[in-house]
XYZ file of C-alpha atoms in Angstrom:
264
model
C 5.880 -1.346 5.382
C 7.340 1.907 4.007
C 10.710 0.201 3.565
C 9.013 -2.665 1.718
C 7.206 -0.259 -0.596
C 10.424 1.640 -1.306
C 12.132 -1.662 -2.082
C 9.361 -2.593 -4.520
C 9.711 0.715 -6.368
C 13.507 0.441 -6.505
C 13.237 -3.080 -7.892
C 11.002 -1.914 -10.745
C 13.437 0.913 -11.438
C 16.478 -1.370 -11.450
C 14.907 -4.194 -13.451
C 13.587 -1.918 -16.211
C 16.922 -0.130 -16.462
C 18.527 -3.498 -17.134
C 15.923 -4.539 -19.687
C 15.830 -1.213 -21.529
C 19.490 -0.184 -21.495
C 20.466 -2.117 -24.623
C 17.854 -0.529 -26.866
C 19.322 1.955 -29.361
C 16.783 4.656 -28.438
C 16.626 4.042 -24.682
C 16.121 7.096 -22.480
C 16.373 7.383 -18.702
C 15.272 10.653 -17.154
C 14.134 12.028 -13.815
C 11.740 14.778 -12.824
C 10.199 15.561 -9.461
C 8.611 12.317 -8.282
C 8.916 10.477 -11.619
C 11.505 8.130 -13.098
C 11.315 7.596 -16.848
C 12.549 4.183 -18.007
C 12.017 4.090 -21.774
C 13.498 1.578 -24.203
C 12.102 3.494 -27.170
C 10.687 0.237 -28.531
C 7.051 0.244 -29.733
C 6.019 -1.999 -26.817
C 4.307 -0.302 -23.877
C 5.667 -2.788 -21.325
C 9.216 -1.569 -22.005
C 8.486 2.149 -21.562
C 7.585 3.119 -17.994
C 6.992 6.337 -16.129
C 7.396 5.286 -12.488
C 5.962 7.513 -9.770
C 8.351 7.660 -6.816
C 6.880 10.401 -4.623
C 4.782 9.836 -1.504
C 1.734 11.352 0.169
C 0.155 12.088 -3.203
C -3.250 13.774 -3.170
C -5.632 13.443 -6.108
C -4.519 16.866 -7.339
C -0.822 15.982 -7.059
C -1.404 12.661 -8.808
C -3.234 14.365 -11.650
C -0.382 16.858 -12.017
C 2.150 13.997 -12.183
C 0.012 12.323 -14.815
C -0.106 15.439 -16.985
C 3.646 15.886 -16.636
C 4.320 12.270 -17.617
C 2.039 12.531 -20.650
C 3.814 15.690 -21.790
C 7.246 14.124 -21.375
C 6.238 10.879 -23.112
C 4.679 12.704 -26.080
C 8.159 13.467 -27.413
C 9.091 9.763 -27.361
C 6.316 8.701 -29.770
C 5.976 5.179 -28.327
C 3.289 3.507 -26.230
C 4.092 3.603 -22.524
C 2.707 2.937 -19.078
C 2.465 4.947 -15.874
C 3.141 3.008 -12.665
C 1.209 4.186 -9.597
C 1.999 2.734 -6.149
C -1.115 2.823 -3.977
C 0.732 2.948 -0.670
C 2.213 6.277 -1.809
C -1.225 7.900 -2.220
C -3.122 9.777 0.448
C -5.971 7.724 1.987
C -9.058 7.583 -0.197
C -7.415 8.729 -3.437
C -8.900 6.995 -6.490
C -5.949 6.782 -8.891
C -8.008 5.826 -11.939
C -10.430 8.732 -11.413
C -7.636 11.231 -10.781
C -5.786 10.236 -13.938
C -8.765 9.810 -16.275
C -8.750 13.480 -17.202
C -5.103 13.100 -18.269
C -6.176 10.544 -20.846
C -4.843 7.604 -18.835
C -6.734 4.365 -18.246
C -5.981 1.583 -15.766
C -4.745 -1.534 -17.570
C -3.691 -4.000 -14.890
C -2.899 -4.267 -11.191
C 0.436 -5.594 -9.966
C 1.401 -6.813 -6.514
C 4.970 -6.393 -5.336
C 6.017 -9.615 -3.573
C 9.104 -10.825 -1.729
C 10.331 -14.186 -0.430
C 13.360 -14.920 1.729
C 13.867 -18.279 0.057
C 12.130 -20.536 -2.468
C 12.392 -24.331 -2.544
C 14.182 -26.077 -5.407
C 12.354 -27.106 -8.553
C 10.517 -30.395 -8.525
C 10.651 -32.776 -11.477
C 7.639 -32.365 -13.739
C 7.003 -35.325 -16.065
C 7.430 -34.411 -19.707
C 9.133 -31.076 -19.001
C 12.801 -30.441 -19.760
C 14.346 -27.366 -18.116
C 17.077 -25.756 -20.208
C 19.144 -22.565 -20.297
C 18.910 -20.994 -23.768
C 22.348 -20.828 -25.388
C 21.613 -18.921 -28.590
C 19.471 -16.117 -29.945
C 16.648 -18.413 -31.052
C 16.337 -19.858 -27.563
C 16.311 -16.406 -26.011
C 13.742 -15.230 -28.557
C 11.499 -18.058 -27.364
C 11.203 -16.221 -24.025
C 9.559 -13.361 -25.905
C 7.342 -15.725 -27.904
C 6.008 -17.562 -24.851
C 5.294 -14.281 -23.038
C 3.532 -12.899 -26.094
C 1.274 -15.948 -26.228
C 0.582 -15.976 -22.504
C -0.256 -12.270 -22.196
C -1.762 -11.864 -25.679
C 0.619 -9.026 -26.500
C 2.710 -8.301 -29.573
C 6.207 -8.312 -28.088
C 8.070 -9.020 -31.324
C 9.910 -5.681 -31.307
C 11.433 -6.455 -27.910
C 13.470 -9.308 -29.413
C 15.944 -6.657 -30.556
C 16.954 -6.305 -26.896
C 15.831 -9.204 -24.708
C 15.641 -11.798 -27.475
C 19.401 -12.247 -27.697
C 22.002 -14.297 -25.875
C 24.087 -11.119 -25.566
C 21.534 -9.709 -23.146
C 20.955 -12.895 -21.131
C 24.594 -13.938 -20.739
C 24.763 -12.019 -17.445
C 21.326 -13.087 -16.203
C 19.456 -16.334 -15.596
C 16.857 -17.378 -18.178
C 15.256 -20.829 -18.212
C 12.985 -22.442 -20.806
C 10.632 -25.313 -20.163
C 10.547 -27.554 -23.218
C 8.097 -30.357 -24.024
C 8.080 -32.387 -27.238
C 10.788 -30.118 -28.609
C 8.769 -26.924 -28.112
C 9.308 -24.109 -25.584
C 6.139 -23.965 -23.496
C 7.226 -22.092 -20.365
C 9.876 -19.598 -19.331
C 11.163 -17.581 -16.400
C 14.081 -15.266 -15.860
C 16.019 -13.856 -12.917
C 18.098 -10.691 -12.880
C 20.134 -9.404 -9.965
C 18.758 -6.036 -8.853
C 20.277 -4.318 -5.826
C 21.289 -7.629 -4.268
C 17.901 -9.285 -4.827
C 16.980 -12.023 -7.268
C 14.361 -10.254 -9.370
C 11.968 -12.561 -11.212
C 10.524 -11.443 -14.551
C 8.984 -12.741 -17.780
C 7.342 -15.775 -16.191
C 4.901 -17.319 -18.652
C 3.357 -20.538 -19.936
C 1.844 -21.321 -23.320
C -1.945 -20.953 -22.755
C -2.518 -24.497 -23.972
C -0.172 -25.876 -21.304
C -1.225 -23.934 -18.216
C -2.184 -25.315 -14.782
C 0.308 -28.157 -15.013
C 3.050 -26.690 -12.824
C 5.341 -25.818 -15.733
C 5.900 -22.140 -14.887
C 6.421 -22.995 -11.217
C 9.181 -25.485 -12.021
C 10.783 -23.193 -14.601
C 10.870 -20.239 -12.206
C 12.304 -22.283 -9.349
C 15.105 -23.471 -11.626
C 15.934 -19.891 -12.670
C 16.124 -18.913 -8.984
C 18.356 -21.917 -8.283
C 20.695 -20.965 -11.105
C 20.951 -17.391 -9.843
C 21.662 -18.636 -6.312
C 24.577 -20.747 -7.534
C 26.316 -17.548 -8.632
C 25.016 -14.923 -6.210
C 23.881 -16.884 -3.169
C 20.420 -17.547 -1.781
C 19.498 -13.867 -1.572
C 15.888 -12.662 -1.112
C 13.771 -12.624 -4.236
C 11.294 -10.003 -5.479
C 8.714 -9.944 -8.261
C 5.650 -8.032 -9.388
C 2.688 -10.338 -9.880
C -0.394 -10.123 -12.047
C -3.712 -11.066 -10.452
C -3.502 -14.507 -12.066
C 0.045 -15.077 -10.872
C -0.328 -13.886 -7.296
C -1.879 -17.102 -5.858
C 0.834 -19.172 -7.531
C 3.572 -17.073 -5.955
C 1.892 -17.125 -2.559
C 2.031 -20.927 -2.640
C 5.744 -20.651 -3.380
C 6.279 -18.553 -0.237
C 6.075 -14.982 -1.553
C 4.282 -12.333 0.508
C 2.801 -9.058 -0.715
C 4.786 -5.885 0.038
C 3.101 -3.310 -2.242
C 0.268 -2.722 -4.697
C 0.550 -0.944 -8.029
C -1.543 -0.114 -11.069
C -0.278 0.185 -14.639
C -2.106 2.856 -16.647
C -1.838 3.589 -20.342
C -2.763 6.537 -22.539
C -6.107 5.859 -24.155
C -4.759 6.821 -27.581
C -2.534 3.737 -27.476
C -5.187 1.283 -26.348
C -6.126 -0.154 -29.764
C -4.983 -3.770 -29.798
C -4.746 -4.074 -26.008
């Protein structure tokens, strides 16, 4: 299990380095037990402080939280702290330990891995396409913004361009000429890392995201082989991924400074 947890942490590190590297104000830094992966964009999802240490007591966790807050203060952008529960000492309540630092739990994530995923099935009315221009790539941001009710517009400067996605594997699901689902795959340390899976809220529960994601994995496999695949699932997404053959390997919580919580 420890190897699985380490893999999950490394995959977050590698994926966010890829997504943030093209931002003009991106910063990557390391301190004891923390990796900072900041795009510098005013979108919390693209600025992470990732805890990498192990055996953390409540006191140690609180100290890491204070250190991360102090480091992030100079960046002047919303950000998130990523805590991995398997790296805490038994019985440690992460939310309680970090509350005094001004951090609040926002969402749980489950690290998941699959050895292989079956090919995409045909879904009536859904056309699976690879975006070939900036407008198509920007649609990935738009669909995610709708699905997660987040303002991701600023991230188009990095991940909303064909320049970024030319080396990765984005897929859009289109119906009646409109992008309604999306999924992307990036190669991270030899694994097909799945990110930015989303469906327009008005089109959910119809298998669109499932088909779109499977196609992105297929496309990545054509270039890099049928390597294992990793993702980090929201609570809503986890059952979907389990049906696709993914199994949990780690549990995480994303926390955010309370001063940035307006609008979330």
